[in-house]
XYZ file of C-alpha atoms in Angstrom:
420
model
C -24.554 -3.650 -8.097
C -22.786 -4.242 -11.569
C -24.774 -1.555 -12.824
C -24.568 1.440 -9.860
C -20.599 0.217 -10.703
C -20.916 0.593 -14.536
C -22.977 3.656 -14.207
C -25.338 2.647 -16.968
C -27.269 6.290 -16.896
C -23.826 8.216 -17.124
C -21.397 5.731 -17.731
C -17.946 4.804 -16.034
C -15.167 2.017 -17.740
C -13.519 0.312 -16.247
C -10.962 -2.393 -16.155
C -13.330 -4.823 -16.665
C -15.021 -8.096 -19.631
C -18.300 -7.216 -18.199
C -21.121 -6.604 -21.053
C -22.268 -3.419 -18.944
C -18.586 -1.972 -19.401
C -18.626 -3.081 -22.885
C -22.037 -1.013 -23.960
C -20.207 1.623 -21.996
C -17.383 1.621 -24.204
C -19.533 2.178 -27.147
C -20.838 4.824 -26.282
C -18.671 6.805 -23.937
C -18.038 10.806 -24.820
C -15.790 13.505 -24.021
C -16.547 15.245 -20.588
C -15.194 18.340 -21.803
C -17.522 21.435 -23.292
C -16.240 25.251 -23.751
C -18.906 26.255 -21.654
C -16.053 24.475 -18.637
C -13.642 26.707 -17.341
C -9.921 25.270 -17.322
C -10.068 24.296 -13.737
C -13.604 22.256 -14.271
C -12.177 20.190 -17.625
C -9.215 19.757 -15.839
C -11.090 17.916 -13.145
C -13.943 16.321 -15.569
C -10.814 15.129 -17.347
C -9.235 13.692 -13.734
C -12.019 11.708 -12.441
C -13.537 9.822 -15.186
C -9.644 8.804 -16.216
C -9.364 7.848 -12.089
C -12.544 5.628 -12.649
C -10.877 3.472 -15.477
C -7.128 3.203 -14.631
C -6.691 2.706 -10.566
C -10.009 2.930 -9.738
C -9.118 1.041 -6.192
C -5.902 3.062 -5.631
C -6.476 6.191 -3.022
C -5.681 8.927 -4.324
C -3.453 10.184 -2.029
C -1.299 7.090 -2.650
C -2.383 7.438 -6.756
C -0.371 11.281 -5.734
C 2.428 9.651 -4.068
C 3.209 7.242 -7.233
C 2.624 9.903 -9.781
C 5.369 11.104 -11.888
C 6.316 13.921 -14.134
C 8.309 12.477 -16.212
C 7.124 10.287 -18.918
C 9.427 7.659 -20.370
C 9.536 7.724 -24.120
C 11.608 6.280 -27.025
C 12.413 7.322 -30.962
C 13.340 4.913 -32.932
C 16.899 4.923 -35.566
C 17.607 3.910 -38.541
C 20.215 1.100 -37.764
C 22.042 0.641 -40.706
C 22.461 4.836 -40.546
C 23.429 4.553 -36.493
C 25.902 2.054 -37.727
C 27.808 4.367 -41.550
C 27.568 7.738 -39.150
C 28.765 8.865 -35.901
C 25.725 11.624 -35.215
C 28.383 14.446 -35.823
C 26.967 15.449 -39.263
C 23.229 15.970 -37.349
C 25.191 18.417 -34.661
C 26.793 20.265 -37.208
C 25.747 22.720 -40.278
C 22.460 24.609 -40.999
C 20.083 23.908 -37.868
C 22.318 21.113 -35.570
C 19.330 18.062 -37.032
C 16.613 19.378 -38.513
C 17.219 17.852 -41.674
C 15.307 14.678 -41.828
C 16.673 11.440 -41.165
C 16.724 9.023 -44.190
C 14.894 6.144 -44.639
C 15.653 2.698 -45.424
C 16.738 3.399 -48.079
C 19.500 5.854 -47.150
C 17.519 9.012 -48.401
C 16.222 11.815 -46.524
C 12.780 12.618 -46.677
C 10.666 15.886 -45.430
C 7.960 13.576 -44.168
C 8.391 13.846 -40.139
C 7.837 11.167 -37.635
C 3.779 10.256 -36.200
C 3.601 12.743 -33.256
C 4.047 10.472 -29.813
C 0.744 10.609 -27.640
C 2.959 11.694 -24.389
C -0.123 12.149 -23.041
C -1.319 8.913 -22.667
C 1.420 7.975 -20.462
C 0.188 9.364 -17.472
C -1.069 6.154 -16.073
C 2.209 4.230 -16.613
C 2.959 4.220 -13.014
C 0.226 1.863 -12.320
C 1.293 -0.899 -14.667
C 3.391 -2.066 -12.340
C 0.766 -2.754 -10.035
C 0.651 -6.973 -10.239
C -3.021 -7.025 -10.299
C -2.849 -4.464 -13.071
C -0.441 -6.895 -14.897
C -2.658 -9.833 -14.054
C -5.828 -8.322 -15.154
C -3.370 -7.035 -18.362
C -1.981 -11.179 -19.289
C -5.300 -12.026 -19.653
C -5.474 -14.024 -16.480
C -8.295 -12.517 -14.631
C -11.250 -10.667 -15.447
C -11.420 -7.400 -13.816
C -8.940 -5.487 -11.704
C -10.609 -6.318 -8.980
C -10.437 -10.366 -9.272
C -7.115 -10.102 -10.114
C -6.710 -8.234 -6.361
C -8.623 -11.265 -5.327
C -6.352 -13.556 -6.735
C -3.566 -12.071 -5.087
C -4.814 -11.680 -1.213
C -6.263 -15.158 -1.652
C -2.639 -16.144 -2.705
C -3.116 -18.051 -5.956
C -0.013 -15.994 -7.432
C 3.403 -16.276 -7.533
C 5.937 -14.011 -8.294
C 9.582 -15.333 -8.825
C 8.658 -18.250 -7.415
C 7.362 -16.580 -4.076
C 3.281 -16.301 -3.074
C 2.683 -12.569 -2.707
C -0.197 -11.119 -1.657
C 0.064 -7.920 -1.912
C -1.861 -6.858 -5.211
C 0.362 -2.821 -5.054
C 2.861 -4.612 -4.849
C 5.777 -2.716 -7.723
C 7.206 -4.946 -10.839
C 10.195 -4.490 -11.821
C 11.717 -5.641 -15.683
C 12.344 -9.831 -15.564
C 10.530 -10.494 -13.024
C 7.851 -13.094 -13.482
C 4.671 -13.939 -12.062
C 1.953 -16.889 -12.684
C -1.392 -17.538 -10.955
C -3.159 -21.034 -10.047
C -4.456 -22.408 -13.720
C -8.285 -23.532 -12.098
C -7.907 -19.811 -10.967
C -7.657 -18.673 -14.806
C -10.136 -21.151 -16.173
C -12.141 -20.087 -13.210
C -12.011 -16.372 -14.370
C -11.737 -16.770 -18.373
C -14.114 -19.451 -18.585
C -18.041 -19.650 -18.832
C -20.007 -19.568 -15.914
C -22.251 -22.505 -15.518
C -25.718 -21.935 -16.329
C -29.309 -23.498 -14.190
C -28.685 -27.189 -15.541
C -25.227 -27.381 -14.856
C -25.072 -26.066 -11.216
C -27.943 -28.770 -10.975
C -25.766 -31.602 -11.887
C -22.984 -30.058 -10.020
C -24.680 -30.217 -6.290
C -26.303 -33.359 -7.767
C -23.116 -35.210 -8.437
C -22.049 -33.843 -4.768
C -24.484 -34.900 -2.785
C -24.122 -38.714 -4.772
C -20.367 -38.380 -3.689
C -21.030 -37.714 0.236
C -23.721 -40.356 0.297
C -21.900 -42.821 -1.421
C -17.986 -42.094 0.921
C -20.541 -42.876 3.827
C -21.710 -46.003 2.550
C -22.374 -47.188 0.062
C -18.389 -48.157 -2.070
C -19.861 -50.289 -4.870
C -23.335 -50.286 -6.649
C -23.921 -53.024 -8.593
C -26.799 -53.017 -10.898
C -29.579 -55.716 -11.868
C -28.592 -58.813 -13.714
C -30.070 -58.654 -17.379
C -29.647 -61.233 -20.496
C -26.789 -60.158 -22.993
C -27.820 -62.964 -25.013
C -30.812 -61.755 -25.632
C -30.003 -58.144 -26.092
C -30.924 -57.307 -29.700
C -27.778 -56.077 -31.849
C -26.809 -52.334 -30.877
C -26.051 -50.363 -33.758
C -22.286 -48.900 -33.952
C -21.502 -46.028 -31.151
C -21.444 -42.464 -32.811
C -20.617 -40.305 -29.472
C -17.689 -40.991 -27.356
C -19.680 -41.387 -23.584
C -22.015 -43.874 -25.222
C -18.517 -45.676 -25.124
C -17.681 -45.777 -22.269
C -20.781 -45.740 -20.369
C -21.251 -49.293 -22.190
C -18.062 -50.441 -21.169
C -19.192 -49.853 -17.558
C -22.636 -51.379 -18.430
C -20.472 -54.849 -19.550
C -17.945 -54.511 -16.549
C -20.760 -54.311 -14.319
C -22.889 -56.836 -15.723
C -19.647 -59.994 -15.975
C -20.011 -59.090 -11.957
C -23.730 -60.442 -11.685
C -24.046 -62.740 -14.673
C -20.744 -64.814 -13.544
C -20.201 -66.450 -10.263
C -16.342 -68.242 -10.916
C -14.460 -64.796 -11.054
C -12.274 -64.507 -8.654
C -11.995 -61.807 -5.733
C -9.398 -60.030 -8.273
C -10.871 -59.980 -11.244
C -13.942 -58.455 -9.849
C -11.331 -56.375 -7.461
C -9.762 -55.331 -10.992
C -13.287 -54.070 -12.878
C -14.263 -52.085 -10.124
C -11.229 -50.165 -10.400
C -11.858 -50.445 -13.432
C -15.237 -48.091 -13.359
C -13.675 -46.178 -10.994
C -10.928 -45.364 -12.944
C -12.903 -44.574 -16.111
C -14.371 -41.455 -14.318
C -11.409 -40.554 -13.030
C -10.719 -39.988 -16.799
C -14.244 -38.022 -17.315
C -13.999 -36.058 -14.229
C -10.011 -34.645 -14.193
C -8.397 -32.701 -16.575
C -4.850 -34.359 -15.171
C -5.042 -37.129 -13.206
C -3.228 -39.141 -11.012
C -4.466 -42.478 -11.853
C -2.375 -45.524 -12.432
C -3.527 -44.546 -15.798
C -0.186 -43.441 -17.892
C 0.052 -40.455 -19.873
C -0.172 -41.618 -23.436
C -3.267 -42.257 -25.330
C -2.252 -45.915 -26.592
C -0.333 -47.187 -22.835
C -4.520 -45.758 -21.099
C -5.744 -48.066 -24.168
C -3.589 -50.429 -23.336
C -4.047 -50.649 -19.876
C -8.118 -50.172 -19.854
C -7.694 -53.462 -22.153
C -4.935 -55.459 -19.814
C -7.249 -54.279 -16.502
C -10.722 -55.399 -18.664
C -9.274 -58.271 -20.639
C -10.698 -56.476 -24.254
C -9.253 -57.912 -27.156
C -9.821 -57.167 -31.143
C -12.856 -59.206 -32.583
C -10.012 -59.571 -35.253
C -7.860 -61.422 -33.026
C -10.302 -63.942 -31.294
C -11.655 -64.969 -33.999
C -9.327 -67.111 -34.554
C -9.024 -68.083 -30.969
C -12.424 -69.318 -30.741
C -13.767 -72.445 -31.808
C -15.957 -72.838 -35.503
C -18.348 -74.521 -33.087
C -20.353 -71.338 -32.250
C -24.081 -70.604 -31.030
C -25.912 -68.660 -33.498
C -27.174 -66.537 -30.926
C -23.870 -64.685 -30.602
C -23.714 -61.590 -31.731
C -20.495 -61.489 -33.895
C -19.982 -57.562 -33.250
C -19.769 -57.936 -29.416
C -19.585 -61.010 -26.981
C -18.753 -62.088 -23.600
C -17.303 -64.944 -23.113
C -16.659 -65.579 -19.776
C -14.551 -62.684 -18.522
C -13.763 -61.140 -21.903
C -15.301 -58.654 -24.091
C -14.675 -58.703 -27.310
C -15.135 -55.606 -29.708
C -14.598 -54.747 -33.045
C -11.814 -52.025 -34.071
C -14.586 -49.471 -34.937
C -14.883 -49.572 -31.362
C -11.699 -49.921 -29.740
C -10.938 -46.613 -32.350
C -13.777 -44.833 -30.340
C -12.620 -45.844 -27.014
C -9.436 -44.376 -27.783
C -10.920 -40.909 -28.880
C -12.998 -40.788 -26.104
C -10.616 -41.268 -23.958
C -8.459 -38.336 -25.954
C -11.948 -36.037 -25.548
C -11.623 -36.776 -22.084
C -8.249 -36.503 -21.631
C -7.752 -32.604 -23.127
C -11.166 -30.906 -21.977
C -12.941 -33.043 -19.667
C -16.481 -32.477 -18.486
C -16.883 -31.836 -14.443
C -19.865 -30.781 -12.318
C -17.164 -29.918 -10.150
C -15.902 -27.519 -10.813
C -16.732 -23.905 -10.554
C -17.028 -23.267 -13.842
C -18.533 -24.109 -17.489
C -17.418 -27.509 -18.751
C -15.995 -28.407 -21.113
C -14.055 -25.185 -20.455
C -15.617 -22.809 -22.913
C -14.140 -18.650 -22.874
C -16.787 -16.170 -21.275
C -19.014 -14.043 -23.669
C -17.752 -10.628 -24.606
C -13.958 -11.661 -23.934
C -12.936 -10.935 -28.061
C -12.973 -7.111 -27.946
C -10.588 -7.117 -23.803
C -8.388 -10.506 -25.541
C -4.832 -8.182 -26.069
C -1.693 -7.575 -24.662
C 0.677 -5.505 -24.442
C 4.164 -5.043 -25.287
C 5.969 -5.146 -22.164
C 4.472 -8.146 -20.893
C 5.079 -11.921 -22.798
C 2.810 -14.574 -21.811
C 2.532 -18.201 -21.781
C -0.855 -19.032 -21.194
C 0.058 -23.040 -21.666
C 1.771 -21.942 -17.853
C -0.703 -19.529 -17.036
C 2.646 -17.320 -16.100
C 3.945 -13.916 -17.297
C 6.871 -11.748 -17.377
C 7.487 -8.432 -16.972
C 9.580 -7.198 -19.509
C 10.137 -3.620 -18.939
C 8.644 -0.456 -18.365
C 5.670 0.758 -20.805
C 7.032 3.377 -23.204
C 5.633 6.110 -24.843
C 6.648 6.238 -29.363
C 5.971 8.050 -32.194
C 2.175 7.493 -33.061
C 1.406 4.443 -30.299
C 2.309 4.412 -26.390
C 2.638 0.951 -24.203
C -0.469 2.159 -21.547
C -4.367 1.327 -23.081
C -6.003 3.912 -22.150
C -9.640 4.172 -23.830
C -9.402 7.718 -24.093
C -8.377 10.743 -26.208
C -5.251 12.694 -25.690
C -6.341 14.955 -25.101
C -8.078 14.328 -21.617
C -5.074 12.332 -20.462
C -3.329 15.632 -20.836
C -5.807 17.633 -19.543
C -5.944 14.307 -16.290
C -1.647 15.553 -16.143
C -2.312 18.843 -15.739
C -4.117 17.923 -13.125
C -1.742 16.513 -11.405
C 1.123 18.513 -12.857
C -0.130 21.019 -10.635
C 1.923 22.064 -6.897
C -0.470 21.233 -3.617
């Protein structure tokens, strides 16, 4: 389906970030030839441009949207307008034929760049909600943006909007759910990540049915070899979880509340690693997170614990990490690694349950399409944008993004300009 939709034999350009579309953009050619009649040239230009601009819009609907009046602006020197009222441009020879003064006030013979009016033919389609979502980089294609709108993931001015063809007005604000934007702009999962996600969902289903707690086999902690400094933050959290489980199995004089606190600690660390924004009892502050985990697991620093312990310690006890009752003594470097692990897990966690690859990374071939038109103001942190104004043409620039030349757009404009 994608190859037929993008047309690898006969290049078809679409509003999409697909790799086949990028390939077609690199080899696009003008369909106009000298052997064709003027009617054939207009029809070919109309056909290729309509495949890109609003290919989901029916032809009869687009003909009703078409306007022969094209919006444009002419930049004026504000200093010149402040000094003069414009009467000198309407008097004398030519009534404005003399060149306008530049920024220094001198009149130059260099004229302004030509205004590409014909590139504004499809400006009415830029007002559509699905097209604006695609232009704001909230979706990888206009069809995906249309799906987001129909499924109720888009709001306009705070209200849910389910009509993709809704015409935006200047000042309207639209927003998309962040999870949908991360899915649309993020890299897809590979084979191994999809298998890990299925395995995790199966484990969660099995645990919800009967398993309430998992207890590891007892192991002699005093006889363990001294571990080296942990470099990976994930290993630090994993070792803390193992220590919590070993406390539950090796010590019999722990109260029921302490056991509940240790089990809650294990669950909260797993949630911290799996959720981007957690709703647990752990606060958003990183120092508060570390303090909360320390108080729950009763973790103390090695320097402070050394003063509290007696001088008669066994030689078999490890000076770096030791378990005394229910207290875990960690040196300062491992506490620093724990803080870094919490920061990394909070900013960009690894979550196999998400429909996109985690940690999040942008999808391939996105950089070639990553631009935002001037008539949109986008805030990517909250996945919302404001439609500032209608797109206009100015000397040397048309604000409607199009991969086609002004000649092709002009022929398409002449096709729709004729009376029917």
